[in-house]
């Protein structure tokens, strides 16, 4: 399926993504990337990972521009879930549990999906654990009675208080031991983690790629835009800047 582009980084290895969908996999999305991509008239755009903080994040309006141009835009897992939760009323297609939690207001903070990762040449390896993954893993541990509900709740609180850059199961367990959480439960959880840990972001990313494959396989025309796209002076400047960076 040529003409399909997906912005991807630490959430899912590109080789695994390629097994789900025949697409061109691009680095995490940043401001201006979708504007430039629209010039190639893509068949569809998927957003999983995106840059933030040190690099300007993808602008809502450039996604709206793509939708207005009749290009299906899908989002899941990380930056894609955030933007899809904000823009689904305008036609962006959100996929997965993380998108649904943001859409429904059960999650609000951007740091829930943020991670530190290594460079592109190493495949964007994650160097911290996403809060959404920690929540899901702790919930599963409680269901399987590896942890009591109280211990799981307190470990979740410890994780949430940490800066996203410092989140990891080893750090959380050490802090849990420091405040006197039951040692047998912590030891059991540590032993269970290698097989019990759940990567919600990765699961959602795979779901999005499969959804894109089914959607595009049906060869259904994208629905008409449900909004008027205003070409403001700020927008025209953004287009010029994006074109300049593409040269």
Coordinates of C-alpha atoms in Angstrom, one line a residue:
X1 CA 0.0 0.0 0.0
X2 CA 2.2 2.8 -1.2
X3 CA 1.4 6.3 -0.1
X4 CA 0.8 5.4 3.6
X5 CA 3.0 7.2 6.1
X6 CA 3.3 6.5 9.8
X7 CA 5.3 8.6 12.4
X8 CA 6.9 6.1 14.7
X9 CA 9.7 6.1 17.4
X10 CA 10.2 4.3 20.7
X11 CA 6.7 2.8 21.0
X12 CA 7.2 0.0 18.5
X13 CA 10.2 -1.2 16.5
X14 CA 9.9 -0.4 12.8
X15 CA 10.5 -4.0 11.8
X16 CA 7.5 -5.1 14.0
X17 CA 5.4 -2.3 12.5
X18 CA 6.2 -3.3 9.0
X19 CA 4.8 -6.8 9.7
X20 CA 1.5 -5.2 10.5
X21 CA 1.2 -2.6 7.7
X22 CA 3.0 -1.9 4.4
X23 CA 3.9 1.7 4.9
X24 CA 6.7 4.2 5.0
X25 CA 7.8 4.7 8.6
X26 CA 9.0 8.1 9.5
X27 CA 10.7 9.5 12.7
X28 CA 8.5 10.8 15.5
X29 CA 6.4 13.7 14.2
X30 CA 7.3 17.3 14.9
X31 CA 5.8 20.6 14.0
X32 CA 5.6 21.1 10.2
X33 CA 6.0 17.4 9.3
X34 CA 2.4 16.9 8.4
X35 CA 2.3 20.1 6.4
X36 CA 5.2 18.9 4.3
X37 CA 3.8 15.4 4.0
X38 CA 0.5 16.7 2.7
X39 CA 2.4 18.0 -0.4
X40 CA 3.0 14.4 -1.4
X41 CA -0.8 13.7 -1.3
X42 CA -0.5 10.6 0.9
X43 CA -3.2 7.9 0.9
X44 CA -3.2 8.0 4.8
X45 CA -1.2 9.3 7.7
X46 CA -0.7 7.5 11.0
X47 CA 0.7 9.2 14.1
X48 CA 2.1 7.1 17.0
X49 CA 5.1 8.9 18.4
X50 CA 6.0 12.6 18.4
X51 CA 8.6 15.0 19.7
X52 CA 7.9 17.6 22.4
X53 CA 9.7 19.8 24.9
X54 CA 13.0 20.6 23.0
X55 CA 11.3 20.3 19.5
X56 CA 7.9 22.0 18.7
X57 CA 5.1 19.4 18.8
X58 CA 2.9 18.7 15.8
X59 CA 0.4 21.5 15.4
X60 CA -3.3 20.7 15.6
X61 CA -4.0 22.8 12.6
X62 CA -1.7 20.8 10.3
X63 CA -3.6 17.7 11.1
X64 CA -6.9 19.5 10.4
X65 CA -5.4 20.6 7.1
X66 CA -4.7 17.0 6.2
X67 CA -8.2 15.9 7.2
X68 CA -9.7 18.8 5.3
X69 CA -7.8 17.7 2.2
X70 CA -9.4 14.3 2.4
X71 CA -6.5 12.4 3.9
X72 CA -7.4 9.9 6.7
X73 CA -5.3 10.6 9.8
X74 CA -5.1 8.0 12.5
X75 CA -3.6 8.3 16.0
X76 CA -2.7 6.0 18.9
X77 CA -0.4 5.2 21.8
X78 CA 1.5 8.4 22.4
X79 CA 1.4 11.8 20.6
X80 CA -1.1 10.2 18.3
X81 CA -3.5 9.4 21.1
X82 CA -3.2 12.9 22.5
X83 CA -4.0 14.6 19.2
X84 CA -6.7 12.1 18.3
X85 CA -8.5 12.7 21.6
X86 CA -8.5 16.4 20.9
X87 CA -9.3 16.2 17.2
X88 CA -11.7 13.2 16.9
X89 CA -14.7 15.5 16.7
X90 CA -13.2 16.9 13.5
X91 CA -12.5 13.5 11.9
X92 CA -9.1 12.3 13.2
X93 CA -9.4 8.5 13.8
X94 CA -8.3 7.5 17.3
X95 CA -7.5 3.9 18.1
X96 CA -6.8 2.0 21.4
X97 CA -7.2 2.1 25.1
X98 CA -5.0 5.1 25.6
X99 CA -6.9 7.2 23.1
X100 CA -10.2 6.2 24.7
X101 CA -8.9 7.1 28.2
X102 CA -7.9 10.6 27.0
X103 CA -11.1 11.0 25.0
X104 CA -13.3 10.1 27.9
X105 CA -11.3 12.2 30.5
X106 CA -9.9 9.3 32.5
X107 CA -6.5 10.5 31.6
X108 CA -5.5 14.2 31.2
X109 CA -1.8 14.7 31.7
X110 CA 0.6 14.5 28.7
X111 CA 3.3 12.9 30.9
X112 CA 1.2 9.7 31.0
X113 CA 2.7 8.7 27.6
X114 CA 6.0 10.5 27.7
X115 CA 9.3 8.5 27.8
X116 CA 13.0 9.2 27.4
X117 CA 14.5 7.4 24.4
X118 CA 17.8 6.8 22.7
X119 CA 18.8 8.0 19.2
X120 CA 17.3 7.1 15.8
X121 CA 20.4 5.1 14.8
X122 CA 19.7 2.7 17.7
X123 CA 16.0 2.4 17.0
X124 CA 14.8 4.9 19.6
X125 CA 15.2 2.5 22.6
X126 CA 13.0 3.5 25.6
X127 CA 15.1 4.6 28.6
X128 CA 12.1 5.1 30.9
X129 CA 8.7 3.5 31.4
X130 CA 5.4 5.2 30.3
X131 CA 3.0 5.9 33.1
X132 CA 0.2 4.3 31.1
X133 CA 2.1 1.1 30.9
X134 CA 2.8 1.1 34.6
X135 CA -0.9 1.7 35.4
X136 CA -1.9 -1.3 33.2
X137 CA 0.8 -3.6 34.6
X138 CA 0.0 -2.8 38.2
X139 CA -3.7 -3.3 37.6
X140 CA -2.9 -6.7 36.0
X141 CA -0.7 -7.6 39.0
X142 CA -3.6 -6.8 41.4
X143 CA -6.1 -8.9 39.3
X144 CA -3.7 -11.8 39.4
X145 CA -3.2 -11.3 43.2
X146 CA 0.6 -10.7 42.8
X147 CA 0.0 -7.4 44.6
X148 CA -2.8 -6.3 46.9
X149 CA -5.0 -3.5 45.7
X150 CA -3.5 -1.2 48.3
X151 CA 0.1 -2.0 47.4
X152 CA -0.7 -1.6 43.7
X153 CA -2.4 1.8 44.4
X154 CA 0.5 3.0 46.4
X155 CA 3.1 2.0 43.8
X156 CA 1.0 3.8 41.2
X157 CA 1.1 6.9 43.3
X158 CA 4.9 6.6 43.7
X159 CA 5.3 6.3 39.9
X160 CA 3.0 9.3 39.2
X161 CA 5.0 11.5 41.5
X162 CA 8.3 10.8 39.7
X163 CA 9.3 12.9 36.7
X164 CA 8.5 11.0 33.5
X165 CA 12.3 10.7 32.8
X166 CA 12.9 8.8 36.0
X167 CA 10.0 6.3 35.8
X168 CA 11.0 2.6 35.8
X169 CA 10.0 -0.5 37.7
X170 CA 13.4 -0.7 39.5
X171 CA 13.1 2.8 40.8
X172 CA 9.5 2.3 41.8
X173 CA 10.2 -0.9 43.7
X174 CA 13.1 0.7 45.6
X175 CA 10.9 3.6 46.6
X176 CA 8.2 1.2 47.6
X177 CA 10.6 -0.6 49.9
X178 CA 11.8 2.7 51.4
X179 CA 8.3 3.5 52.6
X180 CA 7.7 0.0 54.0
X181 CA 5.5 -1.7 51.5
X182 CA 5.3 -5.5 52.0
X183 CA 8.6 -7.0 51.0
X184 CA 7.0 -10.3 49.9
X185 CA 4.7 -8.5 47.5
X186 CA 7.4 -6.4 46.1
X187 CA 9.6 -9.5 45.6
X188 CA 6.7 -11.4 44.0
X189 CA 6.0 -8.5 41.7
X190 CA 9.6 -8.2 40.6
X191 CA 9.7 -11.9 39.8
X192 CA 6.4 -11.7 37.8
X193 CA 7.4 -8.6 35.8
X194 CA 9.4 -10.3 33.0
X195 CA 6.4 -12.2 31.8
X196 CA 3.6 -10.1 33.4
X197 CA 4.6 -6.6 32.3
X198 CA 2.1 -5.1 29.8
X199 CA 3.1 -2.5 27.2
X200 CA -0.2 -0.7 26.5
X201 CA 1.4 1.8 24.1
X202 CA 2.8 -1.0 21.9
X203 CA -0.4 -2.9 22.0
X204 CA -2.3 0.2 20.9
X205 CA 0.2 0.9 18.1
X206 CA -0.3 -2.5 16.7
X207 CA -4.1 -2.0 16.9
X208 CA -3.8 1.2 15.0
X209 CA -1.7 -0.3 12.2
X210 CA -4.2 -3.1 11.8
X211 CA -7.1 -0.7 11.8
X212 CA -5.3 1.3 9.0
X213 CA -4.8 -1.9 7.0
X214 CA -8.5 -2.8 7.3
X215 CA -9.7 0.7 6.6
X216 CA -7.5 1.2 3.6
X217 CA -8.1 -2.3 2.3
X218 CA -11.8 -1.5 2.0
X219 CA -10.8 1.4 -0.4
X220 CA -13.5 3.6 1.2
X221 CA -13.3 7.3 0.5
X222 CA -12.5 9.5 3.4
X223 CA -15.5 11.3 4.9
X224 CA -15.9 14.9 4.1
X225 CA -14.4 17.4 6.6
X226 CA -16.9 18.5 9.3
X227 CA -15.4 22.0 9.6
X228 CA -14.3 25.1 7.7
X229 CA -10.5 25.4 7.4
X230 CA -9.4 29.0 8.0
X231 CA -6.3 30.0 6.2
X232 CA -5.0 32.6 8.7
X233 CA -1.8 34.6 8.3
X234 CA -0.2 32.4 11.0
X235 CA -1.1 29.3 9.0
X236 CA 0.4 30.7 5.8
X237 CA 3.6 31.5 7.6
X238 CA 3.7 28.0 9.0
X239 CA 3.4 26.6 5.4
X240 CA 6.2 28.8 4.2
X241 CA 8.4 27.8 7.1
X242 CA 7.7 24.1 6.5
X243 CA 8.5 24.5 2.8
X244 CA 11.8 26.2 3.6
X245 CA 12.8 23.4 6.0
X246 CA 12.0 20.8 3.3
X247 CA 14.5 22.4 0.8

